[in-house]
Amino acid sequence: MDKLKVYEYNQIKNLVSEPLKLYRTNDIRSHKNHKDLLLNDIELMLEVKNIDSTDFIKSLDDASLSKKKSEFLLQKLKIHVEEFELPSSAVISKLFKKVKKLKVPDLVLIDRKEISFLSWNDLSGNRKYFIYFVCQNKLDNFSSSMKLINTSNGVL
């Protein structure tokens, strides 16, 4: 059984939120067609990774599906997600060699099954930092300046 990539899990997460929006409308024919299409997409994504999807699909195919229940189902699916490999603080410092006082976020607090890249804001230096994988196990990075936006005057 293969593990889901984080982006695949996020795609399933977005597809699961669609039936919640569907159940708010009253057109039964469009419900059924759209719901069948969404459930088929989810089922195909899970079958490609050899993950048993029958219980998950049956649970989603319920008109009384709530946001809380869908979040519970996604938590159960999360065990099949491959974790994002976070680099150590030393590796992060090497990626941003030119930054003298780099403030790295607390990596322990990050849910590695929810992210596909790492980014954080350094408010003291007005910079935003990104770390992502270009290819398998090859890290890349970039940073950009942040501009303060004054919205009190309606000017961006």
Short mmCIF file of C-alpha atoms in Angstrom, two decimals, residues 12-98:
data_model
loop_
_atom_site.label_atom_id
_atom_site.label_comp_id
_atom_site.label_asym_id
_atom_site.label_seq_id
_atom_site.Cartn_x
_atom_site.Cartn_y
_atom_site.Cartn_z
CA ILE A 12 -9.19 14.92 -1.29
CA LYS A 13 -9.80 17.36 1.55
CA ASN A 14 -11.09 19.94 -0.95
CA LEU A 15 -13.26 17.33 -2.67
CA VAL A 16 -14.76 16.27 0.68
CA SER A 17 -15.82 19.84 1.37
CA GLU A 18 -17.82 19.96 -1.88
CA PRO A 19 -20.68 17.65 -0.77
CA LEU A 20 -21.15 19.84 2.29
CA LYS A 21 -21.88 22.75 -0.04
CA LEU A 22 -24.07 20.55 -2.22
CA TYR A 23 -26.36 19.49 0.60
CA ARG A 24 -27.33 23.12 1.19
CA THR A 25 -29.20 23.29 -2.14
CA ASN A 26 -32.50 21.64 -3.04
CA ASP A 27 -31.98 20.35 -6.58
CA ILE A 28 -31.89 16.57 -6.09
CA ARG A 29 -30.78 15.70 -9.65
CA SER A 30 -27.77 17.99 -9.51
CA HIS A 31 -26.98 16.63 -6.02
CA LYS A 32 -26.77 13.09 -7.27
CA ASN A 33 -24.75 13.83 -10.41
CA HIS A 34 -22.27 16.12 -8.72
CA LYS A 35 -21.93 13.87 -5.67
CA ASP A 36 -21.31 10.80 -7.84
CA LEU A 37 -18.63 12.67 -9.75
CA LEU A 38 -16.89 13.81 -6.55
CA LEU A 39 -17.05 10.39 -4.90
CA ASN A 40 -15.72 8.76 -8.06
CA ASP A 41 -12.75 11.17 -8.12
CA ILE A 42 -11.95 10.44 -4.47
CA GLU A 43 -12.30 6.70 -4.99
CA LEU A 44 -9.94 6.76 -7.99
CA MET A 45 -7.30 8.70 -6.05
CA LEU A 46 -7.42 6.19 -3.20
CA GLU A 47 -7.46 3.13 -5.45
CA VAL A 48 -4.33 4.30 -7.30
CA LYS A 49 -2.53 4.14 -3.94
CA ASN A 50 -4.13 0.76 -3.07
CA ILE A 51 -6.03 2.21 -0.12
CA ASP A 52 -9.37 0.62 0.73
CA SER A 53 -11.92 3.34 0.09
CA THR A 54 -15.26 1.56 0.59
CA ASP A 55 -15.95 2.71 4.16
CA PHE A 56 -14.68 6.21 3.45
CA ILE A 57 -16.88 6.58 0.36
CA LYS A 58 -19.94 5.13 2.12
CA SER A 59 -19.50 7.60 4.95
CA LEU A 60 -19.25 10.51 2.51
CA ASP A 61 -22.32 9.33 0.60
CA ASP A 62 -24.60 10.41 3.42
CA ALA A 63 -27.01 13.35 3.12
CA SER A 64 -26.60 14.05 6.83
CA LEU A 65 -22.84 14.57 6.45
CA SER A 66 -21.67 17.37 8.71
CA LYS A 67 -18.44 19.34 8.79
CA LYS A 68 -17.48 17.66 12.05
CA LYS A 69 -18.04 14.18 10.61
CA SER A 70 -16.07 15.01 7.46
CA GLU A 71 -13.15 16.27 9.58
CA PHE A 72 -13.27 13.02 11.56
CA LEU A 73 -13.16 11.00 8.33
CA LEU A 74 -10.21 13.03 7.07
CA GLN A 75 -8.37 12.44 10.36
CA LYS A 76 -8.83 8.69 9.84
CA LEU A 77 -7.47 9.04 6.31
CA LYS A 78 -4.45 10.99 7.54
CA ILE A 79 -2.66 7.79 8.62
CA HIS A 80 -2.18 7.03 4.91
CA VAL A 81 -0.42 10.35 4.21
CA GLU A 82 3.34 10.57 3.74
CA GLU A 83 4.86 13.17 6.06
CA PHE A 84 6.67 16.21 4.72
CA GLU A 85 10.33 15.81 5.56
CA LEU A 86 11.28 18.87 7.58
CA PRO A 87 14.94 19.85 7.52
CA SER A 88 16.77 20.50 10.76
CA SER A 89 17.50 24.02 11.98
CA ALA A 90 21.13 23.63 10.90
CA VAL A 91 20.09 22.72 7.35
CA ILE A 92 17.70 25.68 7.26
CA SER A 93 20.52 27.99 8.35
CA LYS A 94 22.70 26.62 5.53
CA LEU A 95 19.94 27.27 3.00
CA PHE A 96 19.80 30.93 4.00
CA LYS A 97 23.55 31.60 4.36
CA LYS A 98 23.32 35.35 3.79
#
